[in-house]
Short mmCIF file of C-alpha atoms and ligand atoms in Angstrom, two decimals:
data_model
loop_
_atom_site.label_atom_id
_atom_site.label_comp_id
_atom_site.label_asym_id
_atom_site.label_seq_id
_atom_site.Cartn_x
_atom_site.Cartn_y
_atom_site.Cartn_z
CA UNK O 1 -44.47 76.91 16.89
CA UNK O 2 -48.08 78.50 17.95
CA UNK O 3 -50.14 75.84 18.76
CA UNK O 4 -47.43 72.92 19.11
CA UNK O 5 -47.75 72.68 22.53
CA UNK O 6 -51.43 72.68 23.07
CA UNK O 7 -52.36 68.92 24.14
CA UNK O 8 -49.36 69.39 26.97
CA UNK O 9 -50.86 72.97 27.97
CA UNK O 10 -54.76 70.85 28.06
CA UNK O 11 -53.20 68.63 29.95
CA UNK O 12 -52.59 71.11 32.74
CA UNK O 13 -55.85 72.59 33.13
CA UNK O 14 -57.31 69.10 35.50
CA UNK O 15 -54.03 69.58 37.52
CA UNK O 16 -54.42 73.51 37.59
CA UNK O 17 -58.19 73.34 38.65
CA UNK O 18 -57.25 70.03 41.29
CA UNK O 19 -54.41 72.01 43.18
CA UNK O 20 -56.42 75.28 43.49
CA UNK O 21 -59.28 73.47 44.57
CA UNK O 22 -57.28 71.64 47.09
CA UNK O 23 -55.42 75.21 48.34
CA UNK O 24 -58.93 76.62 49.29
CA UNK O 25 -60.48 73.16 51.10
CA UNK O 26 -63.13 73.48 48.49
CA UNK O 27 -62.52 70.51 46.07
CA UNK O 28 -66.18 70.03 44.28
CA UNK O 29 -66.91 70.27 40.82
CA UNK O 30 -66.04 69.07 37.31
CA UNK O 31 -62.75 68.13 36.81
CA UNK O 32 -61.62 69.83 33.65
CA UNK O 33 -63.95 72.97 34.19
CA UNK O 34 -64.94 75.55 36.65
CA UNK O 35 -68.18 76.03 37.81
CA UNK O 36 -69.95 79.64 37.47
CA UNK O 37 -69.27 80.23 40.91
CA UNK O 38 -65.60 79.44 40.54
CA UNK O 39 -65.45 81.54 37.65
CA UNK O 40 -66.75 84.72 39.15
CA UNK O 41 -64.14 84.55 42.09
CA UNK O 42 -61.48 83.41 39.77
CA UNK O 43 -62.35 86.36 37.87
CA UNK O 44 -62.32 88.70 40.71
CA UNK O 45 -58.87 88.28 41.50
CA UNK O 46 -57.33 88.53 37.80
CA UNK O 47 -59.63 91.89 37.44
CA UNK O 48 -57.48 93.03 40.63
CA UNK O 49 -53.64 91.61 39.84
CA UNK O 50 -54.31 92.69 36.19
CA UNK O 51 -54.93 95.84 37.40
CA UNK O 52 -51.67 95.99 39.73
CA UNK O 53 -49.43 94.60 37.23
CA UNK O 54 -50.30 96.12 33.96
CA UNK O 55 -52.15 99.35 34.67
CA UNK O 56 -51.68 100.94 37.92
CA UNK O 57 -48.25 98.87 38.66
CA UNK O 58 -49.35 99.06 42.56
CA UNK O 59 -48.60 95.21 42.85
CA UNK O 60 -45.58 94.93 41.20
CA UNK O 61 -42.54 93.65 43.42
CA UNK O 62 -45.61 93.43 45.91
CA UNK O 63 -46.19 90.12 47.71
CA UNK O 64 -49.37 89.55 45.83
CA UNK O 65 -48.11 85.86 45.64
CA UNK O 66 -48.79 84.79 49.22
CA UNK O 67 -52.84 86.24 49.25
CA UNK O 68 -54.12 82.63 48.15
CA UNK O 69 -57.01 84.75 45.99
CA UNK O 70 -54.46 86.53 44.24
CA UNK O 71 -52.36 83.18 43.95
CA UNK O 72 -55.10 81.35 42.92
CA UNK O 73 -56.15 83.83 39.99
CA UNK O 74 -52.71 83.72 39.03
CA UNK O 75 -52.50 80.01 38.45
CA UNK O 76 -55.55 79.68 36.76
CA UNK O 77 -55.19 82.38 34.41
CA UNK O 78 -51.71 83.68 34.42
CA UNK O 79 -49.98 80.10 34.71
CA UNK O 80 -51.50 78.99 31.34
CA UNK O 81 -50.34 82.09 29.82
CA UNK O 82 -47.06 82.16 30.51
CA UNK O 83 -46.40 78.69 30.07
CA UNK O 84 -47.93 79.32 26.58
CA UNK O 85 -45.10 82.30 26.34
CA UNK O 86 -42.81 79.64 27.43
CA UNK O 87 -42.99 77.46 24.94
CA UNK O 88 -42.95 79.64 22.25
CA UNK O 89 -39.23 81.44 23.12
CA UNK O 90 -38.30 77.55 23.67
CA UNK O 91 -38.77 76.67 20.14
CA UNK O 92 -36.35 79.13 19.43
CA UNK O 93 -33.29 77.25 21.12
CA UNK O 94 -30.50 76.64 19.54
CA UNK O 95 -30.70 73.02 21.67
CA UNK O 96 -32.48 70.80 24.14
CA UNK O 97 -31.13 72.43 27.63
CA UNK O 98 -31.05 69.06 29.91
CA UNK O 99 -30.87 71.27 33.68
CA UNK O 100 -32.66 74.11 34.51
CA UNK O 101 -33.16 76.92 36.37
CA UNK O 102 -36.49 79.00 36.39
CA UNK O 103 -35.71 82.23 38.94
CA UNK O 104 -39.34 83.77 40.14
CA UNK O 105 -40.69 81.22 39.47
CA UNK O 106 -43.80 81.51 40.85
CA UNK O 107 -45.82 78.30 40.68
CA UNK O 108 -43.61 77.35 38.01
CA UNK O 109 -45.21 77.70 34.61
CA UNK O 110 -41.92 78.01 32.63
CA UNK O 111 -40.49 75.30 35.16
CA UNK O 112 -43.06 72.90 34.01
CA UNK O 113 -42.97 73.96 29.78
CA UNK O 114 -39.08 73.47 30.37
CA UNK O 115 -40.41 70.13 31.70
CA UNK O 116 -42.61 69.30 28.76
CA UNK O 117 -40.24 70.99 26.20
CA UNK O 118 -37.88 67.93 27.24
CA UNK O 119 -35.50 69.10 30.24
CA UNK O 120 -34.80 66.22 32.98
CA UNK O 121 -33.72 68.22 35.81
CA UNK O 122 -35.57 71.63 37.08
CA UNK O 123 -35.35 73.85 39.60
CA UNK O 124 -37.57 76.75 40.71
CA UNK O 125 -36.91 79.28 42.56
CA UNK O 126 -39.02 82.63 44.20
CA UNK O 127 -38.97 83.93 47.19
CA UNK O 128 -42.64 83.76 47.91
CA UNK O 129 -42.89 79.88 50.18
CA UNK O 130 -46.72 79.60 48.63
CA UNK O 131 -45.98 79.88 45.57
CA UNK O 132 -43.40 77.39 45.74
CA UNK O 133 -45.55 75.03 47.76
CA UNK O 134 -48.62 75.21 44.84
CA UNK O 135 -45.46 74.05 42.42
CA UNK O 136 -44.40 71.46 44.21
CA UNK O 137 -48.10 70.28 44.45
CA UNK O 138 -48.60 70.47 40.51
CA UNK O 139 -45.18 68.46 40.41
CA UNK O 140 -46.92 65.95 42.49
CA UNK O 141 -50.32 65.85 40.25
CA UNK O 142 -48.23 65.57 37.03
CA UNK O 143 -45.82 62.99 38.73
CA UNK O 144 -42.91 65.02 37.47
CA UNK O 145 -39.81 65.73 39.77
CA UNK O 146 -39.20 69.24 40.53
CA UNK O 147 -36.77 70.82 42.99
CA UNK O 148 -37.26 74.20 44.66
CA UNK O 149 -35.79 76.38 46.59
CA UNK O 150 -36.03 80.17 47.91
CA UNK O 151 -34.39 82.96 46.19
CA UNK O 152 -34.17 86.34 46.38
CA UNK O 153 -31.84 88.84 45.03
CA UNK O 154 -32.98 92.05 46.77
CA UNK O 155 -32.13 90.29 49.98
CA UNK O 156 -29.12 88.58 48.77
CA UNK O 157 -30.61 85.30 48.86
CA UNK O 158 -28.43 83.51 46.42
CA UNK O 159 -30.07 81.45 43.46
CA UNK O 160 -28.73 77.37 44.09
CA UNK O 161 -25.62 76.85 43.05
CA UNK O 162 -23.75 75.19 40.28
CA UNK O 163 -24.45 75.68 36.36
CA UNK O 164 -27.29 75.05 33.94
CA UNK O 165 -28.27 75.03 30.75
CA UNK O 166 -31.15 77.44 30.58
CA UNK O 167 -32.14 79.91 33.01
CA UNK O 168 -35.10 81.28 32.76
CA UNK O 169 -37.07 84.34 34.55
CA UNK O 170 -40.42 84.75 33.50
CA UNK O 171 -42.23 88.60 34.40
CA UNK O 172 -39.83 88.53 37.16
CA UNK O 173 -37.17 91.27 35.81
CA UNK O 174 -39.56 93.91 35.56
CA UNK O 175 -40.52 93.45 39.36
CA UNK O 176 -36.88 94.40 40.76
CA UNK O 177 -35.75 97.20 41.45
CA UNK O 178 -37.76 99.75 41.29
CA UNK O 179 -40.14 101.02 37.93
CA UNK O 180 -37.69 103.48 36.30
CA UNK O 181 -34.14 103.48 34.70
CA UNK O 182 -32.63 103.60 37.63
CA UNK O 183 -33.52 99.96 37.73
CA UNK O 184 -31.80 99.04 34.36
CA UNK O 185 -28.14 98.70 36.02
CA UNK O 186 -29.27 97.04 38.85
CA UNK O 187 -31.65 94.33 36.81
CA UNK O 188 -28.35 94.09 34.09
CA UNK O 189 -26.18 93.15 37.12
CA UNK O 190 -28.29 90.49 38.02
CA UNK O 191 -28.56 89.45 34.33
CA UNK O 192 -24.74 89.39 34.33
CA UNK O 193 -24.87 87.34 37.90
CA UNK O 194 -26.87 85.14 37.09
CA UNK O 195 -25.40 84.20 33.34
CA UNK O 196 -22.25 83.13 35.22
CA UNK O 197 -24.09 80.18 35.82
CA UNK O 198 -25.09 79.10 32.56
CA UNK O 199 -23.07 76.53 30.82
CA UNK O 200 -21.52 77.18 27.84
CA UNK O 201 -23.92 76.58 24.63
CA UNK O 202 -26.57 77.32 26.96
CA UNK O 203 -29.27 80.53 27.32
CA UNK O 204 -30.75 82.85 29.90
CA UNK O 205 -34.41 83.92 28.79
CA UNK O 206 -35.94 86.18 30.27
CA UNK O 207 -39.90 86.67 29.50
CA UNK O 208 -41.46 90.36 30.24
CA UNK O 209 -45.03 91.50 29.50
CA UNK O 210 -45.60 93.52 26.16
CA UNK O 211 -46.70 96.81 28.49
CA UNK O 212 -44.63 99.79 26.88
CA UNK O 213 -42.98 100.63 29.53
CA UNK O 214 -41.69 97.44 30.70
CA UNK O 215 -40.50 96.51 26.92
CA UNK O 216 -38.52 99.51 26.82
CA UNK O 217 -36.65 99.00 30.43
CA UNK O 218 -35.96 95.44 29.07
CA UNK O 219 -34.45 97.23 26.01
CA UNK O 220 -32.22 99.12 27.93
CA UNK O 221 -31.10 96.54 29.86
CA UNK O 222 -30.52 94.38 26.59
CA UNK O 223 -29.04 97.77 25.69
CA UNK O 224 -26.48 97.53 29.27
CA UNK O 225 -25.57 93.92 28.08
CA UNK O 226 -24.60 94.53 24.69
CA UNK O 227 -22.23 97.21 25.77
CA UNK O 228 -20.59 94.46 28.52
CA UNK O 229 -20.22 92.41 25.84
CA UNK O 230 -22.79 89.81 25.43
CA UNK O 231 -24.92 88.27 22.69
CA UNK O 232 -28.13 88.25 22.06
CA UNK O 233 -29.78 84.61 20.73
CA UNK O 234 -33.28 86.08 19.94
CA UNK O 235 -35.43 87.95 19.29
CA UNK O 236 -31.89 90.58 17.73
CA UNK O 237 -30.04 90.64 15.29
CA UNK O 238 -28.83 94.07 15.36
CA UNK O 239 -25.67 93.91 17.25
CA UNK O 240 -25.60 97.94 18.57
CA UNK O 241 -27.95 99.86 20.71
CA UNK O 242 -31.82 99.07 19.95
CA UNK O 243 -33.01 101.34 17.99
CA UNK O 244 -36.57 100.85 19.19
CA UNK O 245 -35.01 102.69 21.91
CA UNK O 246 -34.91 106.18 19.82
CA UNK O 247 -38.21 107.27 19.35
CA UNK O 248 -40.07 107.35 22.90
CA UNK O 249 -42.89 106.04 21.67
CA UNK O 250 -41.76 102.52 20.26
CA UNK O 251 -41.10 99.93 22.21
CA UNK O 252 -40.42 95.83 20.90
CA UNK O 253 -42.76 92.98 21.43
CA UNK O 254 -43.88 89.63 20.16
CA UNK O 255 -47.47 88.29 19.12
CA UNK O 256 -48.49 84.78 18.56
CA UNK O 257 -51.37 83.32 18.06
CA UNK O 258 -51.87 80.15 20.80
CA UNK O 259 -54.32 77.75 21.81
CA UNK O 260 -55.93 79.72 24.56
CA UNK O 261 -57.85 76.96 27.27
CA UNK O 262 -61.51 77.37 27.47
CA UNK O 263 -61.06 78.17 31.08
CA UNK O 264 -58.88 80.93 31.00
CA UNK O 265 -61.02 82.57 28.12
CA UNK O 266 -63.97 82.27 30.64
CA UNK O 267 -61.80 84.04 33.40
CA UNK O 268 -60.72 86.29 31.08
CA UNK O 269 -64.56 87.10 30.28
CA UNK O 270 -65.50 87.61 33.54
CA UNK O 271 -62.63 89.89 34.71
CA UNK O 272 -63.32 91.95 31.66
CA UNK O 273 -60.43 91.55 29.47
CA UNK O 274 -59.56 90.49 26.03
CA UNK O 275 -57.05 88.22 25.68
CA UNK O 276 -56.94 86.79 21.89
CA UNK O 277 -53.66 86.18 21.21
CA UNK O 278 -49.97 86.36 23.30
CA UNK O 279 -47.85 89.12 23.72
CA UNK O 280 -44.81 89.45 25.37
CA UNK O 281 -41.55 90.63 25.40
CA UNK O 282 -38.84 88.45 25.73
CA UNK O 283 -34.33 88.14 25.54
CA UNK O 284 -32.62 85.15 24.69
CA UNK O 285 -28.98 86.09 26.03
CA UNK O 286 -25.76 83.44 25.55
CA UNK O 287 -22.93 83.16 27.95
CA UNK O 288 -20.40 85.51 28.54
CA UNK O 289 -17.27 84.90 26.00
CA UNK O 290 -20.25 83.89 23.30
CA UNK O 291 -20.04 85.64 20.36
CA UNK O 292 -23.20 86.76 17.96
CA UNK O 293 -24.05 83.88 15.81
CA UNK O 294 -22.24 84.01 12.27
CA UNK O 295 -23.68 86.18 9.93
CA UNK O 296 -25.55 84.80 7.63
CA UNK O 297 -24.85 86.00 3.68
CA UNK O 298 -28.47 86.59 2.71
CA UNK O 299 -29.98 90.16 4.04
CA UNK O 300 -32.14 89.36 6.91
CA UNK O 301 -34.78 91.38 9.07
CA UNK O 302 -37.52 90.00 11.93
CA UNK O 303 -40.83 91.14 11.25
CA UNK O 304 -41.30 93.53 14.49
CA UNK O 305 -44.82 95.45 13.41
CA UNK O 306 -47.72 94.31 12.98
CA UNK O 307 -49.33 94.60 9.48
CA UNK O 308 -49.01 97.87 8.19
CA UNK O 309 -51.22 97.66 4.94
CA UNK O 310 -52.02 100.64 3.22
CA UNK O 311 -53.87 101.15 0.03
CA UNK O 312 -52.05 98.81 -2.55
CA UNK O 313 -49.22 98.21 -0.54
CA UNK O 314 -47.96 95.92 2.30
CA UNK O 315 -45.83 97.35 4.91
CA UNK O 316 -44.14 95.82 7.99
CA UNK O 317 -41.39 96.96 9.71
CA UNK O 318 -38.19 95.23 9.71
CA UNK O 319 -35.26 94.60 12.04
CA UNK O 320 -32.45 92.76 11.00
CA UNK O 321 -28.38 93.54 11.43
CA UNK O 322 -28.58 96.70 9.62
CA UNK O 323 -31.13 98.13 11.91
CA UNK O 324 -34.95 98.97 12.10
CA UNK O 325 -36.56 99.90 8.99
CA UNK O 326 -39.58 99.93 7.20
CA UNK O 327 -40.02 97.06 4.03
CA UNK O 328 -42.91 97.88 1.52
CA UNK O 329 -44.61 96.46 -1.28
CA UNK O 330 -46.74 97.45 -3.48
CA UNK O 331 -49.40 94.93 -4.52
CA UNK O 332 -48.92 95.55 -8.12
CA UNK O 333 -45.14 93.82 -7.72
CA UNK O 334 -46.44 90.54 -6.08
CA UNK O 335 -45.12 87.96 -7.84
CA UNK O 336 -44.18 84.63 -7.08
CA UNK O 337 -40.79 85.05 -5.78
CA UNK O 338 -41.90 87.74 -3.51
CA UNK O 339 -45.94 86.61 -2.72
CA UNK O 340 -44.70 85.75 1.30
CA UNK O 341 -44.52 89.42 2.02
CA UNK O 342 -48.15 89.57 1.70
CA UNK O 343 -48.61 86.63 4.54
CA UNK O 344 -45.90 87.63 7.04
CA UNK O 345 -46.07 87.81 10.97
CA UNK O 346 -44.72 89.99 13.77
CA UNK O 347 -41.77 87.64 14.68
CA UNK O 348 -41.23 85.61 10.71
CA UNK O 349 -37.47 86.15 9.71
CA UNK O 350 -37.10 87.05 6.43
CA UNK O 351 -34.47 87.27 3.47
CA UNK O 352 -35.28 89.89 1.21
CA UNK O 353 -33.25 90.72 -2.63
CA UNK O 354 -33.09 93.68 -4.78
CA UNK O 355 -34.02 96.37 -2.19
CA UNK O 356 -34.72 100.69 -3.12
CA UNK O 357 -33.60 102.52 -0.11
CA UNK O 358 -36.99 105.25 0.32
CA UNK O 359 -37.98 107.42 2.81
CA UNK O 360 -36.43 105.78 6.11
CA UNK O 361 -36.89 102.49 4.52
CA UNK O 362 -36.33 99.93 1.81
CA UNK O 363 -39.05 99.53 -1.21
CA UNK O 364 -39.46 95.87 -2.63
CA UNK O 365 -40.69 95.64 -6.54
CA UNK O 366 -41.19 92.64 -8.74
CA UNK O 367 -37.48 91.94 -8.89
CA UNK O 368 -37.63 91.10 -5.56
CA UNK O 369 -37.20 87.65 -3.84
CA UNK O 370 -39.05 87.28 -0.07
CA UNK O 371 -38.11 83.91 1.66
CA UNK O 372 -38.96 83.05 5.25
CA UNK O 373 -35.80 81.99 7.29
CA UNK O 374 -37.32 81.23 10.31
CA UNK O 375 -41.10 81.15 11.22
CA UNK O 376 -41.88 83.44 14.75
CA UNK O 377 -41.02 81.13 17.37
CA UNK O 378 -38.36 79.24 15.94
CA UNK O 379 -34.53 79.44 15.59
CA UNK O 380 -33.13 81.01 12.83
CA UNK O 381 -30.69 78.05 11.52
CA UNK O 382 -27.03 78.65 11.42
CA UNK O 383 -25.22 80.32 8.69
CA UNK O 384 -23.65 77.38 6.00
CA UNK O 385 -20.11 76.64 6.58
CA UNK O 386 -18.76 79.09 3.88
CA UNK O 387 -16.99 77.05 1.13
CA UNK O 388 -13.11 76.96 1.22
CA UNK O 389 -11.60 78.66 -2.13
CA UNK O 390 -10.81 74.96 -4.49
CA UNK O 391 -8.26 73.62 -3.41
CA UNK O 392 -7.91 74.06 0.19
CA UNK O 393 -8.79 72.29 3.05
CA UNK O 394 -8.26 68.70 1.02
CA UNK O 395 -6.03 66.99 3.69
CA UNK O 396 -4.20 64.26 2.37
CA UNK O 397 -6.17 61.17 1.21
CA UNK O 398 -9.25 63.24 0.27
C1 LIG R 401 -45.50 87.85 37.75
S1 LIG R 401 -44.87 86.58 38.72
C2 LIG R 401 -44.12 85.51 37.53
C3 LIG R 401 -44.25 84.06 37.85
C4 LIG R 401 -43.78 83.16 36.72
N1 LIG R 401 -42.35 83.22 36.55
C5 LIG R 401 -44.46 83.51 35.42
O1 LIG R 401 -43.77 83.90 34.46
O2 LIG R 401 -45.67 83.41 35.34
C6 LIG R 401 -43.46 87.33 39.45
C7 LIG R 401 -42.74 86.42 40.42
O3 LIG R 401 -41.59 87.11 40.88
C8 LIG R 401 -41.45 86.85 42.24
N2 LIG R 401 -40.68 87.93 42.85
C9 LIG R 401 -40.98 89.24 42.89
N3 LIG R 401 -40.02 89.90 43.56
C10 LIG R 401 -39.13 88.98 43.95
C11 LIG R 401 -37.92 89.04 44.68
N4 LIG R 401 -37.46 90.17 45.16
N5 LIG R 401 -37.27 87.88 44.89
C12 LIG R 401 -37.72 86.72 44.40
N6 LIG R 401 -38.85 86.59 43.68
C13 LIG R 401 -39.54 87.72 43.48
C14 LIG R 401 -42.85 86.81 42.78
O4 LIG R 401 -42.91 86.12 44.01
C15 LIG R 401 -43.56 86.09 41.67
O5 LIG R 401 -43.57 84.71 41.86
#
């Protein structure tokens, strides 16, 4: 998928720039750019919510929304970003969701890739009335219809009503309810809440940042789910408790690479950070009553590690229905059956043959076959109908 979207995402830098510019009564300079001077102040405000939200946590489930320098960095560096995130778990769909619901939204970047990605009818909600306004402003530069409307759940301001085919909450999960686990019942409540109002066939995703301790409360609350009974569409295919969850110091996350916008690699120069590819953490639950997909009948694992390479040998680790493990390879069995091991990435799905169980994971050798089911950021395809033993299922007059 990486990359896929990146004329739309170009396409919302002019409108990004226009609406910020318009929200501070300071409209000069080039339309697809900022100047220096924008840059530096843009920076300034990233340095400080990047600092509240992934280090120091200070601003989480704090109202840095409504501080229009705060707001501002955010669109012009953290829109594009998740948007980009967007898109990505989008292409992983099992189908085109038609309505919409983005909950904290802010100003709306998974709204708007819903938008682009095909939907007809959105709505975002937040409970922060700036934020909102900039979204309905973007809306209005892109000449796209978009509803909002205010939610909150810590007040008990209920999301609109009726039922939708995707629901999505983007960085929002890990802002309720406190930082510890004593918020994974109450943010699995509101997953459970809120997936009462998605339509059968259709998806909640929820989008978290790749921090390690926000990945893991995400994985307990994935954890919650599973035990009320629901399944998970991606990234999972391990149907019990995570088992990135045992060892304290793992924790699950996706990389892509993406087309990053000039501008936000110039804010994210001048507020001192790198930002080279995207990483987040994200849950693609189905409706309650929806079972896991059908197994398929090859042996499959994601690719959730990075490259692992070692002298003569490739490693990754693995996560597929029998669990997390690690795959290896050693260079000397490359053939061409197996070659793709060598090329994989964090997120690939994989089918692997003739498998050694050693150490705490499987060995691959030259009798091995290594296929790619589904590339990272796109669905892994149903299993095939399994044949009927001969003779069965011929109705009359076939
Ligand atoms: C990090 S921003 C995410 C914005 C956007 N969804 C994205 O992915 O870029 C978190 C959003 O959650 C909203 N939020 C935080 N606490 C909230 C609450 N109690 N009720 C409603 N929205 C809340 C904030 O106003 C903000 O817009």
């Amino acid at each position: 998928m990486s990359g896929a979207y990146g004329k739309d995402l170009e396409r919302w830098i002019p409108r990004l720039i226009a609406v910020w510019r318009e929200a501070r009564k300071r409209g000069d300079g080039p339309e697809t750019r900022l100047t220096p001077q924008e840059v530096k102040e843009v920076g300034a405000g990233v340095k400080q919510l990047s600092l509240g939200l992934t280090r120091d946590r200070k601003l989480a489930g704090a109202k840095y929304m409504d501080d229009p320098k705060l707001l501002g960095a955010y669109l012009l560096f953290y829109w594009p970003v998740s948007y980009a995130q967007a898109r990505e778990a989008l292409g992983e769909l099992p189908n085109r969701p038609r309505t919409v619901l983005d909950l904290g939204s802010g100003p709306g970047p998974l709204a708007f890739a819903a938008l682009d990605a095909g939907a007809a009818e959105v709505t975002a909600a937040d409970r922060s009335k700036p934020a909102l306004t900039l979204a309905r402003a973007l809306a209005a530069e892109a000449g796209e219809a978009l509803a909002t409307r205010e939610w909150d759940p810590t007040r008990k301001a209920a999301p609109p009503e009726g039922k939708y085919d995707l629901i999505t909450m983007g960085h929002v999960l890990n802002e309720l309810y406190g930082a510890g686990d004593e918020a994974v019942k109450p943010r699995a409540a509101l997953l459970e809440q809120v997936l009462a109002q998605v339509k059968p066939g259709g998806s909640l995703l929820v989008l978290e940042p790749a921090l390690r301790e926000t990945s893991r409360l995400l994985l307990k609350v994935r954890d919650e789910m599973v035990e009320k009974g629901y399944a998970i569409r991606a990234p999972c295919m391990y149907r019990g408790a995570c088992p990135a969850l045992v060892k304290e110091s793992d924790w699950c996350h996706a990389e892509r690479d993406w087309p990053m916008p000039k501008v936000v690699e110039e804010i994210a120069r001048a507020a001192g950070l790198h930002k080279e590819s995207l990483k987040m953490s994200y849950l693609m639950l189905a409706p309650k009553g929806e079972g896991w997909p059908e197994p398929r009948p090859e042996r499959l694992f994601r690719i959730v590690s990075e490259s692992l390479e070692g002298k003569g040998r490739q490693r990754f680790i693995g996560c597929g229905p029998e669990g997390r493990m690690g795959l290896a390879m050693q260079e000397k069995h490359r053939t061409e059956k197996n070659e793709r091991f060598f090329k994989l990435h964090r997120g690939d799905v994989i089918s692997v043959t003739n498998t050694e169980a050693k150490g705490d994971g499987l060995a691959l050798d030259d009798t091995s076959e290594v296929k790619v089911v589904a590339y990272a950021g796109k669905g892994v395809p149903p299993a095939p109908p399994t044949p009927l033993p001969s003779g069965e299922g011929k109705g009359e007059g076939s």
